[in-house]
Tab-separated table of C-alpha atoms in Angstrom:
chain	number	residue	atom	x	y	z
A	1	GLU	CA	9.691	-6.265	-9.350
A	2	VAL	CA	6.960	-5.989	-11.333
A	3	LEU	CA	4.442	-5.644	-8.515
A	4	ARG	CA	7.150	-3.132	-7.204
A	5	GLY	CA	6.725	-0.529	-10.471
A	6	MET	CA	3.117	-1.060	-10.765
A	7	CYS	CA	3.400	1.384	-7.541
A	8	PRO	CA	3.538	5.138	-8.068
A	9	VAL	CA	6.670	5.572	-5.097
A	10	GLN	CA	7.964	2.566	-6.839
A	11	ARG	CA	8.678	0.600	-3.670
A	12	PHE	CA	6.551	-1.717	-1.192
A	13	GLY	CA	5.007	-0.444	2.154
A	14	GLN	CA	7.169	-0.886	5.102
A	15	VAL	CA	6.101	-0.952	8.516
A	16	ARG	CA	7.241	2.433	8.967
A	17	ASP	CA	4.641	4.026	6.634
A	18	ILE	CA	1.873	2.623	8.782
A	19	SER	CA	3.349	3.802	11.700
A	20	ASN	CA	3.737	6.852	10.451
A	21	ALA	CA	0.071	6.974	9.836
A	22	ALA	CA	-1.182	5.820	12.777
A	23	LEU	CA	1.434	8.475	15.083
A	24	PHE	CA	-0.098	11.080	12.658
A	25	LEU	CA	-3.815	10.013	13.608
A	26	ALA	CA	-2.853	10.073	17.554
A	27	SER	CA	-0.861	13.233	17.303
A	28	SER	CA	-2.506	16.992	17.677
A	29	ALA	CA	-1.559	17.710	13.840
A	30	SER	CA	-4.774	15.675	13.266
A	31	SER	CA	-7.040	17.271	15.476
A	32	TYR	CA	-9.153	18.794	12.719
A	33	VAL	CA	-9.478	15.585	11.243
A	34	SER	CA	-12.739	13.479	11.289
A	35	GLY	CA	-14.779	10.919	9.558
A	36	THR	CA	-12.363	10.233	6.399
A	37	ALA	CA	-10.699	7.077	5.303
A	38	LEU	CA	-6.570	7.290	5.581
A	39	VAL	CA	-5.637	5.230	2.452
A	40	VAL	CA	-1.458	4.411	2.982
A	41	ASP	CA	-1.018	2.499	-0.324
A	42	GLY	CA	1.572	4.284	-1.986
A	43	GLY	CA	-0.696	5.904	-4.218
A	44	SER	CA	-1.954	2.299	-5.766
A	45	THR	CA	-5.623	2.603	-5.558
A	46	LEU	CA	-5.201	6.076	-7.787
A	47	THR	CA	-3.628	4.611	-10.450
A	48	CYS	CA	-4.821	1.003	-10.685
A	49	PRO	CA	-7.499	0.117	-8.223
A	50	ASN	CA	-8.169	-3.143	-7.868
A	51	MET	CA	-5.966	-4.230	-10.826
A	52	VAL	CA	-2.829	-5.539	-8.558
A	53	PHE	CA	-5.321	-8.415	-7.259
A	54	GLY	CA	-6.102	-9.563	-11.243
A	55	HIS	CA	-2.025	-9.023	-12.457
A	56	PRO	CA	-0.129	-12.389	-12.953
A	57	ALA	CA	2.807	-12.317	-11.435
A	58	PHE	CA	0.742	-11.434	-7.876
A	59	VAL	CA	-1.502	-13.988	-8.794
A	60	LYS	CA	1.929	-15.832	-9.197
A	61	LEU	CA	3.117	-14.798	-5.965
A	62	TYR	CA	-0.023	-15.107	-3.768
A	63	SER	CA	-0.172	-19.052	-4.872
A	64	GLN	CA	3.404	-19.680	-3.822
A	65	ALA	CA	2.918	-18.003	-0.604
A	66	LYS	CA	3.182	-20.000	2.660
A	67	MET	CA	-0.166	-19.391	4.946
């Protein structure tokens, strides 16, 4: 819940968020786009770049993750 609250859109990203970006780039709607990075992160890099990875809640969740 803490990590979700840190993201400006107040939710975790979904597979559809990435697939929608890929579909946009593959479509004619992006025909004038070139040489850019399309960041699909719910605005997190705008509000707290690199902050999430050092946040205690993230560190705890990461340490418990099964890899």
